[in-house]
Amino acid sequence: MILPYTIVNPLTTVRIPRRLPRQGEVIVGIGESVEPAQTVAQTTLSGEFRIIDVARELGVSPKKAKSFIKVKIGQRVLARAVLAERGGISRQRCRAPIDGRITGYGRGRLLLEAPEIPLQLSALVPGVIVDTWSNRGVLIETTGAFIQGIWGNGKESYGVLKMAVRNARRALRAKQIDASAQGTILVGGAQLDEEAIEQAIEMRVQGIIVGGIPPELLPKIEAVDFAVVVTEGVGVIPMSKAVFRLLRSMDGREVAISGLQEQRSGGERPFIIVPMPTESGNPIQPESPIVIGSRVRGMRWPYMGISGTVLELPSGRSLLETGARLPGATVKFDDKSVAFVPFFDLERLL
Amino acid sequence: MVNDPGIESILVADCGKVITKVLLLERVEDSYRFVAQSEALTTMHFPWNDVGVGVIQAIEDIELITGRILYQNGRLLTPRDGQEGVDAFVVILSAPEPLHIVLAGLVPEMSLESARRAAAGTYTKIDAVFYREGSLQFPQQTWARTIRDVAPDVVLLVGGIDGGAMNPVLELADAIALGASMLEESQRPVLLYAGNALLRERIAKMLGKIVQVEVVDNVRPTSDKEHLGPAQETLERLYIERRLKSTPGVDTLSSWSRLPLQPAASSLGRVVEYLWHRERNPQRGSLGIDVGAASTSVAAVFDSRLFLSVQSQGIAFGPASWVEANGMESITRWLPEEFEEQEIKSLLLNRQLRPWTVPQELRELWVEQAVVREMLRDALRTALPTWSAGEAELHPGMMPYLDPILICGGGIVHMPRPGQALLTVLDGLQPVGISTVFLDFSRAASALGAVASIKPLAAASAMEAGTLIPLGTIISPVGRAKEGDVILKMRIVYEDGSSLDVEAHYGELEIWPLLPGQQATLEIKPHRRFDIGLGGAGKGGKVHAIGGRVGLVVDARGRPLELPEDPDECRARLNRWIWDVGG
């Protein structure tokens, strides 16, 4: 069986896709080296729009309204510009409520779209362009420490990694976020609270990496400007030692984090990368089977987020507290406990 | 339909949202049997982005189990040549995203309700519903913005009985056109028009230059008539075209198959049709339910007519947002222990993040079983109004007389004990009358449906050969009494001639031994106020019953099932019922 996996690797080479939300222009080529802040592709996003009911404003039927319209499809107009006018004794005018471009007409109504909003997609990570998708994005190959998260708030950040807690079981609290946190990406432990989020906004941190998040704070965390990447799940969940140790060893280095979630098209997981472009990384082998000695992590309570090593692979099925009998592995966890865990609830750490 | 007499081995790949199953069906002497099956993670998404990777992995496991070579040099070996290859290969899918739909109509309780039921005929997710609300000042702008921002796959426009209202429908069409015109062409939705027949040409002309327009019969041609078939068929075709066929890696699998790709729910429907045709009793319907990770399918057959309904929420994807919308109480009332709301929310969200996982602690198991109960009830709320149960209808507002009932899907089949699966289904479905309940333990039901389209005899033969495991015979009397009152007396006459006289008490789940493979004749006498579907209240009779993993069950808890309002009393009652069915 293919077991799911999470990459928690101190030095590997990965390929990071960078995609525009809609068609645009790719401005780098294959083989080109890029820096994190460098723009690799750009597009424009739709802005505001108004439907202007010309027929109603002029007091005429939709069929008749067309003859009073003074603008053409595609024409740019400024706010207050006259869009349609009906002469006679009671002269009536229909004006543009906003700056924009006329993009449609039908049944006595005009569609006025505000100017589009430019969007520039940065590389986020230093690396080399290895592929481009016409008008859509690029694929960047980069080397460094790489950790996959389980949930993200849809934002991305680049900054200096700063350990905010001493151990993986501690929660990130407001008092740990002082002025020195400005512009950094903070590493919390088992969770964070509302005050910590407020303080992070106040101190203008660039991002937060944390083991778990309380479910009631999800909307608030989704709304903040900076990236938040959760490594274990929802609730109070100590960050797994494998992740915490690796992050601690990278304290003070520049880090890119992406909280982009799996989208409708099905996609990538949130990630954390500490770039080391001059090094050469170990390849990841996702198809390798689980064996004695494999590094794994629990995905359900009571072993949620605890990393460990496979001690035995018992044949057949073993009994769980629930009464289910399932195939699995005996794992020696990093907290020294030993337990049987069904394969369904294990992931390999690569 | 293909029915090649030379087909003796069929490989079926069933790619679910989370798990891909591959089953090998072969002719063994005079019948067909599933000789091997294997599971792998579904690999449709990152990092594999190829549904074939999981299928091949599972095929390789089957090769190990059977010692045969099925896959070589990047292709499935077909037709079979001695011990190599198979005669046929079928792919069924429920892994892709559902079609994202916007419903637009006039009256929420009329045409829009019909549209909702039409959408439930296949894998869809309703992203927004448009109708003019009193407080909405500029509905057109809001509607157009929603179309632009949501970029749905399909807009289902309904409204106006045939020959009825026109202008409000045109207003909706106008807004849809404006919203769609602001999208890139590749992102524009299909407009499925199923409203006032008089407007068909005008709608097609109005929107035809902007979006692909499909016109079908009105889902509500008159105020008292619903006509869902054509809209449902079109939506299923769009799901196949836009989702199944664009599944990453599916082209390779298709090239090995002689049949078109099939949605899993349709395959389930075929199995339930077969189950009905075995008895052909117009006074009984047959039912199949499939609670998967991301969807819950309900297939019912009455008088040879199939009614299929799919809800895009299952055991993993959907419950978290469902609880947000419907309140936590709907889950907590089914829990035999006290829980904090946060604990349940965290559990549901984590299940969504890691949908393939299974509970290791009893507390987590209770929450998952509570979720299944509510997913079933929710799926039935959509499905029931679409059924024409005819003679199987016993009491208005309750389930029709259903026998047999087939339970499928990882959400139920993975429950550790058969009694838990049965209790969950009894609570979720609340059947009435006398039903035999089968569990699709080997998760082969959808595969059987797919096989039926290639070799019906093989599917029938495999079903008769014990692919579906009986849980038991369930008697569910309808009526009201005081707790503890005797509501049913029964003599169980076993095949060896021995007999057992028993009584069922109101409020209890009563279980008597009737093992798998055993049969018995039941002489049932319900209390004069209780109906067991044998001709009215107080009417009993002799009934043939088959045994199963749970046994012979009388669900004497009343219909509709009402739980005690006091939380402590409710938990005590739930614990008792769990104990009754074997923990």
mmCIF file of C-alpha atoms in Angstrom, chain B residues 132-138:
data_model
loop_
_atom_site.group_PDB
_atom_site.id
_atom_site.type_symbol
_atom_site.label_atom_id
_atom_site.label_comp_id
_atom_site.label_asym_id
_atom_site.label_seq_id
_atom_site.Cartn_x
_atom_site.Cartn_y
_atom_site.Cartn_z
ATOM 1 C CA ARG B 132 -35.238 37.622 -5.632
ATOM 2 C CA GLU B 133 -35.390 38.291 -1.924
ATOM 3 C CA GLY B 134 -37.313 41.270 -0.608
ATOM 4 C CA SER B 135 -34.282 42.863 1.000
ATOM 5 C CA LEU B 136 -31.872 42.465 -1.918
ATOM 6 C CA GLN B 137 -31.711 45.921 -3.492
ATOM 7 C CA PHE B 138 -29.637 45.223 -6.576
#
